Amino acid sequence: MIHSTIFVAVACLASIASAAASPLHGRSLVTRPEIKAWPHSPGTHNSVSPSRSRSRYCTVKPTKNGGDDAGNILKAFHKCNDGGTVVLDANYTIASPLDLTFLKHIDVAITGTVNFATNISYWTDHMFKYAYQDATAFWRFGGKDVNIFGHGVGVLNGNGQPWYDGFAANSSLLRPVLFLLDGLQGGSVTGLNMINPPSWFNLIANSTDIIVSDIKLKVGSTNANPAKNTDGWDTYRSDSIVIQNSVINNGDDCVSFKPNSTNIVVQGLQCNGSHGISVGSLGQYAEEFDVVENVYVYNISMSNASDGARIKVWPGVYTNFQDNLNGGGGSGYVKNVTYDGMSNTNNDWAIELTQCYGQKNLTLCNQYPSNMIISDIVFKNMWGVTSKKYDPKVGTLVCSDASKCVNIQAHNISVTPPSGKTATWVCTNMDNSLLDINCIS
Ligand SMILES: *[C@@H]1O[C@H](CO)[C@@H](O)[C@H](O)[C@H]1NC(C)=O
Ligand SMILES: *[C@@H]1O[C@H](CO)[C@@H](O)[C@H](O)[C@H]1NC(C)=O
Ligand SMILES: *[C@@H]1O[C@H](CO)[C@@H](O)[C@H](O)[C@H]1NC(C)=O
Ligand SMILES: *[C@@H]1O[C@H](CO)[C@@H](O)[C@H](O)[C@H]1NC(C)=O
Ligand SMILES: *[C@@H]1O[C@H](CO)[C@@H](O)[C@H](O)[C@H]1NC(C)=O
Ligand SMILES: *[C@@H]1O[C@H](CO)[C@@H](O)[C@H](O)[C@H]1NC(C)=O
Ligand SMILES: *[C@@H]1O[C@H](CO)[C@@H](O)[C@H](O)[C@H]1NC(C)=O
Ligand SMILES: *[C@@H]1O[C@H](CO)[C@@H](O)[C@H](O)[C@H]1NC(C)=O
Ligand SMILES: *[C@@H]1O[C@H](CO)[C@@H](O)[C@H](O)[C@H]1NC(C)=O
Ligand SMILES: *[C@@H]1O[C@H](CO)[C@@H](O)[C@H](O)[C@H]1NC(C)=O
Ligand SMILES: *[C@@H]1O[C@H](CO)[C@@H](O)[C@H](O)[C@H]1NC(C)=O
C-alpha cells in the first residue's frame, strides 16, 4: 500500500514536470494565456471573456510561394467568429488590406510569422487611411471581446526597410502602422514579437477595456536611412487601457497618449532608445478639443532616450514643424497624470514638460500661450543618471503661462548628470514650491 501511494505521487510529479518543461506543446499553444493587469489597473471596466469552444479552431494554411494569405485569413475569421479560435501557426504574407473590425468573442493564436508585403505603390493606393496624423494601416482589428496572443513565439514582421528607404527619398510617403486596434471593446494583445514597422508599431484607437502585455518590439534599419516615427504604442480616443510587462527597442515615443486617452495604466516596461513615455502631442488641431486624463505610469526602466517622462503640447499658434507634422492652436486639457517609479540611464532629459512643441521661436510661443491646461500632475520616485547632452541640467518644465499649468508636483527625484555636478532643472512659469527639485529659473 505504502509503495503504490509513493509510486502514484512520483508519477504525478513527473507528468507535471514534463508539462512545465514544454508548456507550448499541444493545445496550450492555441489556448489564451491568463493575463491580469498587475500591479495597477484602471479599475474602470471588469469585462470577462468567456472561454472559446474546444471544437472550433480555424487553422489557416499558407499559400505556396509566399502568395497573399489575406483572403484565407479573412475566411478563417468569418468561420470561427463568435466563439472559436483562429490559428496562424505558419509563415504568412499579407499583400492586400485586411479588415477585421467585425469580430466578436473570438481568440486569435498567432504562433507563426505574419509578414507584410513591401509593394509600396500597391499599398499607397490600397491601405486603410485615417485623418488623425495621416495614420494608415495594412490591417485592422475591431469588434467586441477579442484576444490575440503569440505565447512569446508569434511574430509580426513589418518588413520596414523599403519604407525607410522610400521615406528617405520622399518625406511625404505615408507609411502604415504595424498593428491597429480600431474600435475594439474588450480584449487583449499578448506574447507577440513585433519587428520593423514602416511607422508606428501600435495604434489603439476608438477602443476600451484592453490589456496589452508581454510584447517585444524591435526596429532597426540595415542602412543609413533611419526607421522614423516608430512609436511603441499610441492610444487615441480610447479608455481603460493597460500596457505592461514589455520590452521596447525603438526610436520614437515608447508609449504616447494621443487625444482622448483616459484611464490608462502603463507599467513594467523596459524602453531603450525612445523618446520616452509621452503625453501628446496634444493641441495639434485648432478645431479640436483634446483630453488626456487619469493616467498612471509605473515602474519604467528608461535607457538611451531623449526623454523619460514627457508632456508635450502645441503652442497656441500654427507651427510648421515637419513634413506631415504641423499644427497648434488646439484646446483641451491634461489632468491627473502620475509618473511613479522610473530609472534613468543615459536619457537626455529625465522629465520634459513643454507647451511649445514643434515651435522653435520662443518669443512667438510666449506671445501665443498654449490653449491646453495641464493640471494635477505628479512626477515621483525617479533615479539614475542622464546623458551628458544638457549636463548639469537633467530636466525641463516650461509652461507658456503660469495660468496654463496648475498643481504640477515633483517629489523624491534623485536623477544626476554624468559629470557628478549638482543636478539643475529648468522651471519656467511653474509653482516651484511644489517641485522638490533644484530649479535654476
Ligand atoms: C516566410 O515568408 C517570407 C515571405 O514570403 C519569406 O521571405 C521567408 O523566407 C519565409 N520564412 C520562412 C522561415 O519560411
Ligand atoms: C506592385 O503593385 C502595383 C500596383 O498594384 C503592380 O502594378 C505591380 O505589378 C506590383 N509589383 C510587384 C513587384 O508585384
Ligand atoms: C511622395 O509620396 C506621396 C504620398 O505617397 C506621393 O503622393 C508623391 O507622389 C510621392 N512623391 C514622389 C516624388 O514620389
Ligand atoms: C475612430 O472613430 C472615428 C469616428 O467614428 C473615425 O472617424 C476614425 O476613422 C476611427 N479610427 C481612427 C484610427 O481614427
Ligand atoms: C517592474 O517591472 C519589471 C519588468 O520591467 C518586473 O519584472 C517587476 O516585477 C516590476 N516590479 C513591480 C514592483 O511592479
Ligand atoms: C539600445 O539601443 C541602442 C541604440 O540606441 C542599441 O545600440 C542597443 O543595442 C540597444 N540595446 C539593446 C539591449 O537592444
Ligand atoms: C475628445 O473628447 C471631448 C470631450 O469629451 C470631445 O469634445 C472631443 O471632440 C473629443 N476629441 C476627439 C479628437 O475625439
Ligand atoms: C486619478 O487617476 C488615478 C489613476 O491614475 C485614479 O485612480 C484616480 O481615481 C484619479 N483621480 C480622480 C480624482 O479622478
Ligand atoms: C544603451 O545604448 C548603449 C550604446 O548603444 C548600449 O550598449 C546599451 O545596451 C543600451 N542600454 C540598454 C539598456 O539597452
Ligand atoms: C519670432 O516671433 C516674433 C514674434 O512674432 C517675431 O517678431 C520674430 O521675427 C520671430 N523670429 C524669428 C527668427 O522668426
Ligand atoms: C524614493 O525613490 C526611491 C527610488 O529612487 C525609492 O526606493 C524610495 O522608496 C522612494 N522614497 C519614498 C519616500 O517614496
Coordinates of C-alpha atoms and ligand atoms in Angstrom, one line a residue:
M1 CA 0.0 0.0 0.0
I2 CA 2.6 2.5 1.0
H3 CA 4.7 1.7 -2.0
S4 CA 1.9 2.2 -4.5
T5 CA 1.0 5.5 -2.9
I6 CA 4.5 6.8 -3.4
F7 CA 4.6 5.5 -6.9
V8 CA 1.4 7.4 -7.8
A9 CA 2.8 10.6 -6.2
V10 CA 6.0 10.3 -8.2
A11 CA 4.2 9.6 -11.5
C12 CA 2.1 12.7 -10.9
L13 CA 5.0 14.9 -10.2
A14 CA 6.8 13.6 -13.3
S15 CA 3.9 14.4 -15.6
I16 CA 3.6 17.9 -14.1
A17 CA 7.3 18.5 -14.6
S18 CA 7.2 17.4 -18.2
A19 CA 4.2 19.6 -19.0
A20 CA 6.0 22.5 -17.4
A21 CA 9.2 21.8 -19.4
S22 CA 7.4 22.2 -22.7
P23 CA 4.4 24.5 -22.0
L24 CA 4.0 25.4 -25.7
H25 CA 3.2 21.9 -26.9
G26 CA -0.2 20.7 -28.0
R27 CA -3.3 22.5 -27.0
S28 CA -1.6 25.1 -24.8
L29 CA -0.3 27.0 -27.9
V30 CA -3.8 27.7 -29.1
T31 CA -5.2 28.5 -25.6
R32 CA -5.4 32.0 -24.4
P33 CA -3.0 32.8 -21.6
E34 CA -4.2 34.1 -18.3
I35 CA -3.3 37.8 -18.2
K36 CA -4.1 40.3 -15.5
A37 CA -3.4 43.9 -15.1
W38 CA -0.7 44.0 -12.5
P39 CA 0.1 45.6 -10.1
H40 CA -2.0 48.5 -11.1
S41 CA -5.2 48.6 -13.1
P42 CA -7.5 51.4 -14.2
G43 CA -10.4 49.9 -12.2
T44 CA -12.9 51.2 -14.7
H45 CA -14.0 48.1 -16.5
N46 CA -14.3 44.5 -15.4
S47 CA -15.4 42.6 -18.5
V48 CA -15.0 38.9 -18.5
S49 CA -14.1 37.0 -21.7
P50 CA -15.7 33.6 -21.8
S51 CA -13.5 30.7 -22.9
R52 CA -13.8 29.6 -26.6
S53 CA -15.2 26.4 -28.0
R54 CA -12.9 23.4 -27.8
S55 CA -14.1 22.2 -31.1
R56 CA -13.9 25.4 -33.2
Y57 CA -10.3 26.0 -34.4
C58 CA -9.7 27.6 -37.8
T59 CA -6.1 27.0 -38.8
V60 CA -5.0 28.9 -41.8
K61 CA -2.9 27.1 -44.4
P62 CA -0.4 29.5 -46.1
T63 CA -0.5 29.7 -49.8
K64 CA 2.5 28.3 -51.7
N65 CA 5.5 30.5 -52.7
G66 CA 4.7 33.4 -50.4
G67 CA 1.4 34.4 -52.1
D68 CA -1.1 36.6 -50.5
D69 CA -2.8 35.0 -47.5
A70 CA -5.2 37.8 -46.7
G71 CA -8.2 36.1 -48.3
N72 CA -7.8 32.8 -46.4
I73 CA -7.2 34.6 -43.2
L74 CA -10.4 36.6 -43.6
K75 CA -12.3 33.4 -44.3
A76 CA -11.0 31.8 -41.1
F77 CA -12.1 34.8 -39.1
H78 CA -15.6 34.6 -40.6
K79 CA -15.8 30.9 -39.9
C80 CA -14.5 31.0 -36.3
N81 CA -16.2 34.3 -35.3
D82 CA -18.4 34.2 -32.3
G83 CA -16.9 31.5 -30.1
G84 CA -13.9 30.0 -31.9
T85 CA -10.2 30.4 -32.3
V86 CA -8.2 31.4 -35.4
V87 CA -4.8 29.8 -35.5
L88 CA -2.0 31.3 -37.5
D89 CA 0.9 28.9 -36.8
A90 CA 2.9 29.1 -40.1
N91 CA 4.6 31.7 -42.2
Y92 CA 2.2 34.0 -43.9
T93 CA 2.2 37.0 -46.2
I94 CA -0.4 39.8 -46.2
A95 CA -0.3 41.6 -49.5
S96 CA -3.7 43.2 -49.5
P97 CA -5.7 45.1 -46.9
L98 CA -7.4 43.0 -44.2
D99 CA -10.4 44.5 -42.4
L100 CA -11.1 42.5 -39.2
T101 CA -13.3 45.1 -37.5
F102 CA -16.4 42.8 -37.5
L103 CA -15.1 40.4 -34.7
K104 CA -16.9 39.2 -31.6
H105 CA -16.0 36.7 -29.0
I106 CA -13.0 35.2 -30.8
D107 CA -9.4 34.2 -29.9
V108 CA -6.5 34.6 -32.3
A109 CA -3.4 32.4 -31.8
I110 CA -0.5 33.9 -33.8
T111 CA 2.3 31.4 -33.1
G112 CA 3.8 31.7 -36.6
T113 CA 5.0 34.7 -38.5
V114 CA 2.9 37.3 -40.3
N115 CA 4.9 39.2 -42.9
F116 CA 3.6 42.3 -44.8
A117 CA 4.4 42.6 -48.5
T118 CA 6.5 45.5 -49.5
N119 CA 4.9 46.7 -52.7
I120 CA 4.8 50.4 -51.7
S121 CA 3.0 51.6 -54.8
Y122 CA 0.3 49.0 -54.2
W123 CA -0.1 49.8 -50.5
T124 CA -0.2 53.5 -51.2
D125 CA -3.4 53.0 -53.1
H126 CA -5.0 50.3 -51.0
M127 CA -4.1 50.7 -47.3
F128 CA -6.6 52.0 -44.7
K129 CA -6.3 55.8 -44.3
Y130 CA -7.2 57.9 -41.3
A131 CA -7.4 61.7 -40.8
Y132 CA -5.5 61.6 -37.5
Q133 CA -1.9 62.3 -38.1
D134 CA -2.3 60.7 -41.6
A135 CA -2.2 57.3 -40.0
T136 CA -2.5 54.3 -42.4
A137 CA -2.7 50.6 -41.9
F138 CA -2.3 47.2 -43.6
W139 CA -4.9 45.5 -41.4
R140 CA -7.1 46.4 -38.5
F141 CA -8.9 44.7 -35.6
G142 CA -12.1 45.8 -34.0
G143 CA -15.4 44.5 -32.5
K144 CA -16.0 43.0 -29.1
D145 CA -14.1 40.6 -26.9
V146 CA -11.1 39.6 -29.0
N147 CA -7.9 38.1 -27.5
I148 CA -4.8 38.0 -29.7
F149 CA -1.9 36.1 -28.4
G150 CA 1.5 34.7 -29.5
H151 CA 2.8 32.9 -26.5
G152 CA 6.2 34.7 -26.9
V153 CA 6.9 33.0 -30.3
G154 CA 4.5 34.8 -32.7
V155 CA 6.0 37.4 -34.9
L156 CA 4.5 40.3 -36.8
N157 CA 7.1 41.5 -39.3
G158 CA 6.5 44.9 -40.9
N159 CA 9.5 44.5 -43.3
G160 CA 10.0 48.2 -42.9
Q161 CA 13.3 48.6 -44.8
P162 CA 11.9 49.5 -48.2
W163 CA 9.6 52.0 -46.4
Y164 CA 12.6 53.6 -44.6
D165 CA 14.3 53.9 -47.9
G166 CA 11.2 55.3 -49.6
F167 CA 10.7 57.8 -46.8
A168 CA 14.3 59.0 -47.0
A169 CA 13.7 59.8 -50.7
N170 CA 10.1 61.2 -50.2
S171 CA 9.2 62.6 -46.8
S172 CA 5.5 62.7 -47.8
L173 CA 5.3 59.0 -48.1
L174 CA 2.6 57.6 -45.9
R175 CA 3.8 54.6 -44.0
P176 CA 1.4 52.1 -42.4
V177 CA 1.3 51.2 -38.7
L178 CA 2.1 47.6 -38.0
F179 CA -0.8 46.8 -35.7
L180 CA -4.1 48.7 -35.3
L181 CA -7.0 48.2 -33.0
D182 CA -9.8 50.4 -34.3
G183 CA -13.0 50.2 -32.3
L184 CA -12.3 47.1 -30.1
Q185 CA -14.4 46.9 -26.9
G186 CA -12.8 44.4 -24.6
G187 CA -9.8 42.3 -25.4
S188 CA -6.1 41.6 -25.1
V189 CA -2.9 41.5 -27.1
T190 CA -0.1 39.4 -25.6
G191 CA 3.0 37.5 -26.2
L192 CA 3.9 38.8 -29.7
N193 CA 7.2 39.9 -31.2
M194 CA 6.8 42.9 -33.5
I195 CA 9.6 43.9 -35.7
N196 CA 10.4 46.7 -38.2
P197 CA 7.1 48.6 -38.6
P198 CA 7.0 51.0 -41.6
S199 CA 6.0 53.7 -39.0
W200 CA 4.3 53.3 -35.5
F201 CA 4.3 49.8 -34.0
N202 CA 0.8 50.0 -32.5
L203 CA -2.2 52.3 -32.6
I204 CA -5.0 51.7 -30.2
A205 CA -7.9 53.8 -31.4
N206 CA -11.6 54.0 -30.5
S207 CA -11.1 51.2 -28.1
T208 CA -12.0 50.4 -24.5
D209 CA -11.0 47.8 -21.9
I210 CA -7.9 46.4 -23.5
I211 CA -4.8 44.7 -21.9
V212 CA -1.5 44.6 -23.7
S213 CA 1.2 42.5 -22.1
D214 CA 4.4 40.6 -22.7
I215 CA 5.2 42.2 -26.1
K216 CA 8.7 42.6 -27.6
L217 CA 9.2 45.5 -30.0
K218 CA 12.4 45.8 -32.1
V219 CA 13.3 48.0 -35.0
G220 CA 16.5 48.6 -36.9
S221 CA 17.5 49.9 -40.3
T222 CA 20.1 48.0 -42.2
N223 CA 21.5 51.1 -43.9
A224 CA 21.9 54.8 -43.4
N225 CA 18.1 55.5 -43.9
P226 CA 16.7 55.7 -40.4
A227 CA 13.5 54.0 -39.2
K228 CA 11.4 57.1 -38.3
N229 CA 8.3 57.6 -36.2
T230 CA 8.4 54.1 -34.7
D231 CA 6.2 54.8 -31.7
G232 CA 5.7 51.7 -29.5
W233 CA 2.0 52.3 -28.6
D234 CA -0.1 55.3 -29.3
T235 CA -3.5 55.5 -27.6
Y236 CA -6.2 57.6 -29.3
R237 CA -9.9 58.1 -28.4
S238 CA -9.5 55.2 -26.1
D239 CA -10.5 54.4 -22.4
S240 CA -9.4 51.9 -19.9
I241 CA -6.2 50.6 -21.5
V242 CA -3.3 48.7 -19.8
I243 CA 0.1 48.3 -21.4
Q244 CA 2.5 46.3 -19.3
N245 CA 5.5 44.0 -18.9
S246 CA 7.1 44.6 -22.3
V247 CA 10.5 45.3 -23.9
I248 CA 10.8 48.1 -26.4
N249 CA 13.7 48.9 -28.7
N250 CA 12.6 51.8 -30.9
G251 CA 13.4 55.4 -31.9
D252 CA 10.3 57.4 -31.1
D253 CA 7.8 57.5 -28.2
C254 CA 7.9 54.3 -26.2
V255 CA 4.2 55.0 -25.4
S256 CA 2.3 58.0 -26.3
F257 CA -1.1 59.2 -25.1
K258 CA -2.8 61.0 -28.0
P259 CA -6.0 62.9 -27.9
N260 CA -8.8 61.5 -25.7
S261 CA -6.8 58.8 -23.8
T262 CA -8.4 58.2 -20.4
N263 CA -7.9 55.8 -17.6
I264 CA -4.6 54.3 -18.8
V265 CA -2.1 52.3 -16.9
V266 CA 1.4 51.7 -18.3
Q267 CA 3.7 49.6 -16.1
G268 CA 6.7 47.3 -16.1
L269 CA 8.2 48.5 -19.4
Q270 CA 11.9 48.5 -20.4
C271 CA 12.3 51.1 -23.1
N272 CA 15.6 51.6 -25.0
G273 CA 16.4 54.4 -27.4
S274 CA 13.0 56.0 -27.4
H275 CA 11.5 59.5 -26.9
G276 CA 10.1 58.5 -23.5
I277 CA 6.6 57.9 -22.2
S278 CA 4.8 60.9 -23.6
V279 CA 1.5 62.6 -23.1
G280 CA 0.8 64.1 -26.5
S281 CA 1.4 65.7 -28.7
L282 CA -1.9 67.5 -28.0
G283 CA -3.5 70.7 -29.2
Q284 CA -2.3 70.0 -32.8
Y285 CA -5.7 70.6 -34.5
A286 CA -7.1 74.1 -33.9
E287 CA -10.7 73.0 -34.2
E288 CA -10.4 70.1 -31.8
F289 CA -10.6 69.6 -28.0
D290 CA -8.1 67.1 -26.6
V291 CA -8.3 65.3 -23.3
V292 CA -5.8 63.1 -21.5
E293 CA -7.0 62.2 -18.0
N294 CA -6.3 59.6 -15.3
V295 CA -3.0 58.1 -16.4
Y296 CA -0.7 56.1 -14.2
V297 CA 2.8 55.3 -15.4
Y298 CA 4.6 53.0 -13.0
N299 CA 7.9 51.1 -12.8
I300 CA 9.6 52.1 -16.1
S301 CA 13.2 51.4 -16.9
M302 CA 14.2 54.0 -19.5
S303 CA 17.5 54.0 -21.4
N304 CA 19.2 55.9 -24.2
A305 CA 16.1 58.1 -24.7
S306 CA 15.7 61.8 -25.5
D307 CA 13.2 62.0 -22.6
G308 CA 12.0 59.9 -19.7
A309 CA 8.6 61.3 -18.6
R310 CA 7.3 63.7 -21.1
I311 CA 4.3 66.0 -21.7
K312 CA 4.2 67.8 -25.0
V313 CA 1.5 70.2 -26.2
W314 CA 1.5 72.5 -29.2
P315 CA 1.6 76.3 -28.7
G316 CA -1.5 78.5 -29.3
V317 CA -0.2 79.4 -32.7
Y318 CA 0.1 77.5 -36.0
T319 CA 3.5 75.8 -36.3
N320 CA 5.2 74.2 -39.2
F321 CA 7.2 71.5 -37.5
Q322 CA 8.0 68.8 -40.1
D323 CA 6.5 67.4 -43.3
N324 CA 3.2 65.7 -42.3
L325 CA 3.6 67.2 -38.8
N326 CA 2.3 70.7 -38.2
G327 CA -0.4 72.3 -36.2
G328 CA -1.0 74.2 -33.0
G329 CA -3.9 76.3 -31.5
G330 CA -6.0 73.3 -30.4
S331 CA -7.5 73.4 -27.0
G332 CA -8.2 70.9 -24.2
Y333 CA -6.6 69.6 -21.0
V334 CA -4.2 67.1 -19.4
K335 CA -5.3 66.2 -15.9
N336 CA -4.4 63.7 -13.2
V337 CA -1.3 62.1 -14.7
T338 CA 1.2 60.3 -12.4
Y339 CA 4.7 59.1 -13.2
D340 CA 5.7 56.8 -10.3
G341 CA 9.0 54.9 -10.5
M342 CA 11.4 55.4 -13.4
S343 CA 15.0 54.5 -13.7
N344 CA 17.1 56.7 -16.0
T345 CA 20.2 55.5 -17.9
N346 CA 21.7 57.9 -20.4
N347 CA 18.5 59.9 -21.2
D348 CA 18.9 63.5 -22.3
W349 CA 16.0 64.8 -20.0
A350 CA 14.6 62.8 -17.1
I351 CA 11.5 65.0 -17.4
E352 CA 10.4 67.3 -20.2
L353 CA 7.2 69.3 -20.0
T354 CA 6.7 71.7 -22.9
Q355 CA 3.9 73.8 -24.2
C356 CA 5.9 74.8 -27.2
Y357 CA 6.0 71.6 -29.1
G358 CA 7.4 71.9 -32.6
Q359 CA 7.9 75.7 -32.3
K360 CA 11.5 77.0 -32.3
N361 CA 10.6 80.7 -31.9
L362 CA 10.1 81.1 -28.1
T363 CA 9.0 84.7 -28.5
L364 CA 6.2 83.6 -30.6
C365 CA 5.3 80.8 -28.2
N366 CA 5.1 83.1 -25.2
Q367 CA 3.1 85.6 -27.3
Y368 CA 0.5 82.8 -28.0
P369 CA 0.3 80.6 -24.9
S370 CA -1.0 77.1 -25.4
N371 CA -4.7 76.5 -25.2
M372 CA -4.1 73.3 -23.3
I373 CA -4.4 73.4 -19.5
I374 CA -2.1 71.0 -17.7
S375 CA -3.1 70.2 -14.1
D376 CA -2.7 67.7 -11.2
I377 CA 0.5 66.1 -12.5
V378 CA 2.9 64.1 -10.2
F379 CA 6.4 63.0 -11.0
K380 CA 7.8 60.9 -8.2
N381 CA 10.4 58.2 -7.4
M382 CA 12.8 58.7 -10.2
W383 CA 16.5 58.0 -10.1
G384 CA 19.5 57.3 -12.3
V385 CA 22.0 59.2 -14.4
T386 CA 21.2 61.3 -17.5
S387 CA 23.2 61.6 -20.7
K388 CA 25.8 64.3 -21.0
K389 CA 23.8 66.3 -23.5
Y390 CA 22.5 69.0 -21.1
D391 CA 24.8 68.3 -18.1
P392 CA 24.4 69.6 -15.4
K393 CA 20.7 70.1 -16.4
V394 CA 18.7 66.9 -16.1
G395 CA 15.1 68.1 -16.8
T396 CA 12.9 71.0 -18.1
L397 CA 9.4 72.0 -17.1
V398 CA 8.4 75.0 -19.2
C399 CA 4.9 76.4 -19.2
S400 CA 3.8 79.1 -21.8
D401 CA 1.9 80.9 -19.0
A402 CA 1.6 80.4 -15.2
S403 CA -2.2 80.0 -15.6
K404 CA -1.8 77.1 -18.0
C405 CA 0.0 74.8 -15.5
V406 CA -1.8 74.1 -12.2
N407 CA -0.6 71.8 -9.4
I408 CA 2.4 70.2 -11.1
Q409 CA 4.4 68.3 -8.4
A410 CA 7.8 66.6 -8.3
H411 CA 8.9 64.5 -5.3
N412 CA 11.7 62.1 -4.5
I413 CA 13.7 62.7 -7.6
S414 CA 17.4 61.8 -7.4
V415 CA 18.4 61.9 -11.0
T416 CA 22.0 63.2 -11.5
P417 CA 24.1 64.3 -14.5
P418 CA 27.1 62.2 -15.6
S419 CA 29.7 64.9 -14.6
G420 CA 28.7 64.4 -10.9
K421 CA 27.9 68.1 -10.6
T422 CA 24.7 69.2 -8.7
A423 CA 21.7 68.4 -10.9
T424 CA 19.8 71.5 -12.1
W425 CA 16.3 71.9 -13.6
V426 CA 14.8 74.4 -15.9
C427 CA 11.5 75.6 -14.5
T428 CA 9.5 78.3 -16.2
N429 CA 6.0 79.6 -15.2
M430 CA 5.8 76.8 -12.6
D431 CA 4.8 76.9 -8.9
N432 CA 8.3 76.0 -7.7
S433 CA 7.1 75.4 -4.2
L434 CA 5.5 72.1 -5.4
L435 CA 8.7 70.9 -7.1
D436 CA 11.2 69.2 -4.9
I437 CA 14.0 69.7 -7.5
N438 CA 16.8 72.2 -7.9
C439 CA 15.1 74.7 -10.2
I440 CA 17.5 77.3 -11.6
S441 CA 14.9 79.5 -13.3
Ligands
LIG1 C1 8.3 33.4 -44.8 O1 7.8 34.1 -45.8 C2 8.5 35.2 -46.3 C3 7.7 36.0 -47.3 O2 7.3 35.1 -48.3 C4 9.9 34.8 -46.8 O3 10.7 35.9 -47.1 C5 10.6 34.0 -45.7 O4 11.8 33.5 -46.2 C6 9.7 32.9 -45.1 N1 10.3 32.3 -43.9 C7 10.4 31.0 -43.7 C8 11.0 30.6 -42.4 O5 9.9 30.2 -44.5
LIG2 C1 3.1 46.4 -57.2 O1 1.7 46.9 -57.3 C2 1.5 47.5 -58.5 C3 0.1 48.3 -58.3 O2 -0.8 47.4 -57.8 C4 1.5 46.5 -59.6 O3 1.3 47.1 -60.8 C5 2.9 45.9 -59.6 O4 3.0 44.8 -60.6 C6 3.3 45.3 -58.3 N1 4.7 45.0 -58.3 C7 5.1 43.8 -57.9 C8 6.6 43.6 -57.9 O5 4.4 42.9 -57.5
LIG3 C1 5.7 61.0 -52.3 O1 4.7 60.3 -51.6 C2 3.4 60.8 -51.8 C3 2.5 60.1 -50.9 O2 2.5 58.7 -51.1 C4 3.0 60.7 -53.3 O3 1.8 61.3 -53.4 C5 4.0 61.5 -54.1 O4 3.8 61.4 -55.4 C6 5.5 61.0 -53.8 N1 6.4 61.9 -54.5 C7 7.4 61.4 -55.3 C8 8.3 62.4 -55.8 O5 7.5 60.2 -55.5
LIG4 C1 -12.1 56.3 -34.9 O1 -13.5 56.7 -35.0 C2 -13.7 57.9 -35.7 C3 -15.2 58.3 -35.5 O2 -16.0 57.2 -35.8 C4 -13.4 57.6 -37.1 O3 -13.5 58.8 -37.9 C5 -11.9 57.2 -37.2 O4 -11.6 56.8 -38.6 C6 -11.7 56.0 -36.3 N1 -10.3 55.4 -36.4 C7 -9.2 56.1 -36.2 C8 -7.9 55.4 -36.2 O5 -9.1 57.3 -36.0
LIG5 C1 8.7 46.2 -12.5 O1 8.8 45.8 -13.9 C2 9.6 44.7 -14.1 C3 9.7 44.4 -15.6 O2 10.3 45.5 -16.3 C4 9.0 43.5 -13.4 O3 9.8 42.4 -13.6 C5 8.9 43.8 -11.9 O4 8.2 42.8 -11.3 C6 8.1 45.1 -11.7 N1 8.0 45.4 -10.3 C7 7.0 45.9 -9.7 C8 7.1 46.2 -8.3 O5 5.9 46.1 -10.3
LIG6 C1 19.5 50.0 -27.2 O1 19.5 51.0 -28.2 C2 20.8 51.2 -28.7 C3 20.6 52.4 -29.7 O2 20.1 53.5 -29.1 C4 21.4 50.0 -29.3 O3 22.7 50.3 -29.8 C5 21.4 48.9 -28.3 O4 21.8 47.7 -28.9 C6 20.1 48.7 -27.7 N1 20.2 47.7 -26.6 C7 19.6 46.6 -26.6 C8 19.7 45.7 -25.4 O5 19.0 46.2 -27.6
LIG7 C1 -12.5 64.4 -27.0 O1 -13.5 64.4 -26.0 C2 -14.0 65.7 -25.9 C3 -14.9 65.8 -24.7 O2 -15.3 64.6 -24.3 C4 -14.8 66.0 -27.2 O3 -15.4 67.2 -27.1 C5 -13.8 66.0 -28.4 O4 -14.5 66.1 -29.6 C6 -13.0 64.6 -28.4 N1 -11.9 64.8 -29.3 C7 -11.6 63.8 -30.2 C8 -10.4 64.0 -31.0 O5 -12.2 62.8 -30.3
LIG8 C1 -6.5 59.9 -11.0 O1 -6.0 58.8 -11.7 C2 -5.9 57.7 -11.0 C3 -5.3 56.6 -11.9 O2 -4.0 57.1 -12.3 C4 -7.2 57.2 -10.5 O3 -7.0 56.0 -9.7 C5 -7.9 58.3 -9.7 O4 -9.1 57.9 -9.3 C6 -7.9 59.6 -10.4 N1 -8.4 60.6 -9.6 C7 -9.5 61.3 -9.9 C8 -9.9 62.4 -8.9 O5 -10.2 61.0 -10.8
LIG9 C1 22.1 51.9 -24.4 O1 22.9 52.1 -25.5 C2 24.2 51.6 -25.4 C3 25.0 52.0 -26.6 O2 24.3 51.9 -27.8 C4 24.1 50.1 -25.3 O3 25.3 49.5 -25.2 C5 23.2 49.7 -24.1 O4 23.0 48.3 -24.1 C6 21.9 50.4 -24.2 N1 21.1 50.2 -22.9 C7 20.1 49.3 -22.8 C8 19.5 49.2 -21.5 O5 19.7 48.7 -23.8
LIG10 C1 9.8 85.1 -33.6 O1 8.5 85.6 -33.4 C2 8.5 87.0 -33.2 C3 7.1 87.4 -32.7 O2 6.1 87.1 -33.6 C4 8.9 87.7 -34.4 O3 8.9 89.2 -34.2 C5 10.3 87.3 -34.8 O4 10.7 87.8 -36.0 C6 10.4 85.8 -34.9 N1 11.7 85.3 -35.0 C7 12.1 84.5 -36.0 C8 13.6 84.2 -36.0 O5 11.4 84.1 -36.8
LIG11 C1 12.2 57.4 -3.4 O1 12.6 56.7 -4.6 C2 13.4 55.6 -4.4 C3 13.8 55.1 -5.8 O2 14.7 56.1 -6.3 C4 12.6 54.5 -3.7 O3 13.4 53.4 -3.5 C5 12.1 55.1 -2.3 O4 11.3 54.2 -1.7 C6 11.4 56.4 -2.5 N1 11.1 57.0 -1.2 C7 9.9 57.3 -0.8 C8 9.8 58.0 0.5 O5 8.9 57.1 -1.5

